[in-house]
CSV table of C-alpha atoms in Angstrom, one decimal:
chain,number,residue,atom,x,y,z
A,4,MET,CA,78.6,-271.7,64.8
A,5,LYS,CA,78.5,-268.6,62.7
A,6,SER,CA,81.1,-268.0,60.1
A,7,LYS,CA,83.5,-265.0,60.4
A,8,ILE,CA,83.9,-264.6,56.7
A,9,PRO,CA,81.2,-261.9,56.3
A,10,VAL,CA,82.8,-259.9,59.1
A,11,VAL,CA,86.2,-260.2,57.4
A,12,ILE,CA,84.8,-259.2,54.0
A,13,GLY,CA,82.9,-256.3,55.6
A,14,THR,CA,86.0,-255.1,57.3
A,15,LEU,CA,88.1,-255.3,54.1
A,16,PHE,CA,85.4,-253.5,52.2
A,17,LEU,CA,85.2,-250.6,54.8
A,18,ALA,CA,89.0,-250.4,54.7
A,19,TYR,CA,89.0,-250.1,50.9
A,20,ILE,CA,86.3,-247.4,51.1
A,21,ALA,CA,88.3,-245.5,53.6
A,22,PHE,CA,91.5,-245.7,51.5
A,23,VAL,CA,89.6,-244.5,48.4
A,24,ALA,CA,88.1,-241.6,50.3
A,25,VAL,CA,91.5,-240.5,51.6
A,26,VAL,CA,93.0,-240.7,48.1
A,27,VAL,CA,90.2,-238.7,46.6
A,28,LEU,CA,90.3,-236.0,49.3
A,29,VAL,CA,94.0,-235.7,49.7
A,30,TYR,CA,95.4,-236.3,46.2
A,31,LYS,CA,96.3,-233.1,44.3
A,32,PRO,CA,97.0,-233.7,40.6
A,33,ASN,CA,100.4,-232.5,39.5
A,34,PRO,CA,100.2,-231.0,36.0
A,35,GLU,CA,103.8,-232.0,35.1
A,36,ASP,CA,102.9,-235.7,35.7
A,37,MET,CA,99.8,-235.6,33.4
A,38,SER,CA,99.7,-236.7,29.7
A,39,TRP,CA,99.6,-233.8,27.3
A,40,GLU,CA,95.8,-234.4,26.7
A,41,ASP,CA,95.0,-234.4,30.4
A,42,ARG,CA,97.2,-231.3,31.0
A,43,GLN,CA,95.6,-229.5,28.1
A,44,ALA,CA,92.1,-230.1,29.6
A,45,TYR,CA,93.4,-229.3,33.1
A,46,ASN,CA,94.8,-226.0,31.9
A,47,GLN,CA,91.6,-225.0,30.1
A,48,GLY,CA,89.7,-225.6,33.3
A,49,LYS,CA,92.2,-223.7,35.5
A,50,LEU,CA,92.3,-220.7,33.1
A,51,THR,CA,88.7,-219.9,34.2
A,52,GLU,CA,90.0,-219.4,37.8
A,53,LEU,CA,92.6,-216.8,36.9
A,54,LYS,CA,92.2,-213.3,38.3
A,55,LEU,CA,93.8,-210.0,37.2
A,56,GLY,CA,96.6,-209.0,39.6
A,57,GLN,CA,97.4,-212.6,40.6
A,58,SER,CA,101.1,-213.2,41.2
A,59,GLY,CA,103.2,-215.2,38.8
A,60,GLU,CA,104.1,-217.5,41.7
A,61,SER,CA,100.5,-218.3,42.4
A,62,VAL,CA,99.8,-219.0,38.7
A,63,VAL,CA,102.7,-221.4,38.4
A,64,GLU,CA,101.6,-223.1,41.6
A,65,MET,CA,98.1,-223.5,40.1
A,66,LEU,CA,99.1,-224.5,36.5
A,67,GLY,CA,102.5,-225.9,37.0
A,68,ARG,CA,105.6,-225.1,35.0
A,69,PRO,CA,104.8,-223.3,31.7
A,70,ASP,CA,105.5,-224.9,28.3
A,71,PHE,CA,107.3,-221.7,27.2
A,72,SER,CA,108.2,-218.4,28.7
A,73,GLU,CA,109.7,-215.0,27.6
A,74,ALA,CA,110.7,-211.9,29.5
A,75,LYS,CA,111.9,-208.4,28.8
A,76,LEU,CA,112.2,-204.9,30.3
A,77,SER,CA,109.9,-202.2,29.0
A,78,GLN,CA,109.9,-198.7,30.3
A,79,GLY,CA,111.6,-199.9,33.5
A,80,GLN,CA,109.1,-202.6,34.1
A,81,THR,CA,109.5,-206.4,33.8
A,82,LEU,CA,107.2,-208.1,31.4
A,83,ASN,CA,106.9,-211.9,31.4
A,84,VAL,CA,104.8,-214.1,29.2
A,85,LEU,CA,104.1,-217.7,30.3
A,86,PHE,CA,102.6,-220.1,27.7
A,87,TYR,CA,100.4,-223.0,28.8
A,88,ARG,CA,99.1,-225.6,26.3
A,89,THR,CA,95.3,-225.4,25.9
A,90,HIS,CA,94.5,-226.7,22.5
A,91,GLN,CA,95.9,-228.9,19.7
A,92,THR,CA,96.6,-227.6,16.1
A,93,ARG,CA,98.7,-230.6,14.8
A,94,SER,CA,98.9,-234.1,15.9
A,95,ASP,CA,102.7,-234.3,15.8
A,96,GLY,CA,103.4,-234.9,19.5
A,97,VAL,CA,105.2,-231.5,19.8
A,98,THR,CA,103.8,-228.6,21.8
A,99,THR,CA,104.2,-225.3,20.0
A,100,LYS,CA,103.4,-221.7,21.0
A,101,ASP,CA,100.3,-221.6,18.7
A,102,GLU,CA,98.9,-224.5,20.8
A,103,CYS,CA,99.3,-222.4,24.0
A,104,THR,CA,97.4,-219.6,25.8
A,105,PRO,CA,99.8,-216.8,26.8
A,106,LEU,CA,99.6,-215.1,30.2
A,107,LEU,CA,101.1,-211.6,30.4
A,108,PHE,CA,102.6,-210.3,33.7
A,109,ARG,CA,103.9,-206.9,34.5
A,110,ASN,CA,106.2,-206.8,37.5
A,111,ASP,CA,104.9,-210.3,38.5
A,112,GLN,CA,101.2,-209.3,38.4
A,113,LEU,CA,98.9,-210.9,35.9
A,114,ILE,CA,97.6,-208.2,33.5
A,115,ALA,CA,96.2,-210.2,30.6
A,116,TRP,CA,95.7,-213.6,29.0
A,117,GLY,CA,94.2,-214.9,25.8
A,118,ASP,CA,95.0,-214.8,22.1
A,119,ASP,CA,95.9,-211.1,21.7
A,120,THR,CA,98.1,-211.1,24.8
A,121,TYR,CA,101.3,-212.1,23.0
A,122,GLN,CA,100.8,-209.4,20.5
A,123,GLN,CA,100.5,-206.8,23.3
A,124,TYR,CA,103.8,-208.2,24.7
A,125,LEU,CA,105.6,-208.0,21.4
A,126,GLN,CA,104.4,-204.4,20.8
A,127,GLN,CA,105.9,-203.1,24.1
A,128,ALA,CA,109.2,-201.4,23.5
A,129,THR,CA,112.2,-203.1,24.9
A,130,ASP,CA,114.6,-201.1,27.1
A,131,THR,CA,118.0,-201.1,25.5
A,132,GLU,CA,119.8,-199.7,28.5
A,133,PRO,CA,119.4,-200.3,32.2
A,134,GLN,CA,117.3,-197.7,33.9
A,135,PRO,CA,119.2,-195.5,36.4
A,136,VAL,CA,118.9,-196.4,40.0
A,137,ARG,CA,118.0,-193.5,42.2
A,138,ASP,CA,120.4,-192.9,45.1
A,139,THR,CA,118.4,-192.7,48.3
A,140,VAL,CA,121.3,-191.8,50.5
A,141,ALA,CA,121.7,-188.1,51.1
A,142,THR,CA,125.0,-186.7,50.0
A,143,ALA,CA,126.8,-184.8,52.7
A,144,THR,CA,128.2,-181.4,51.7
A,145,LYS,CA,131.5,-180.1,52.9
A,146,PRO,CA,131.4,-176.9,54.9
A,147,VAL,CA,132.6,-173.9,53.1
A,148,ASP,CA,136.0,-172.8,54.3
A,149,SER,CA,135.6,-169.1,55.3
A,150,HIS,CA,139.4,-168.2,55.5
């Protein structure tokens, strides 16, 4: 009689290979669940995939929640800066802005990223008063009384 052990071992091995294949093909890494070192390397790699004009939502979907963010109004337009950790300057366990790459958005469209980006953001004048909203409803005029 032949032993069934090789068949059982072969079946278990194939099941294991199928499980690994499913995990590799389906698993999508979540940046928030990574260690700071893994996230830093992940961010460096993903920055090469950015495109000018990309929406803020798609960037956050790609890179995860930013480490820091700032926003302001300038000349009636919304400016946002998202900071993502990409390098280490001190081994103190704390992420600081100087360890991040800034991404600059105007009206939710990516317009710049890199070292000089934050300076561009800071140099933009900040609106001190809300911009007037144009009234798009036509104003009805009263007929002139001819009496």
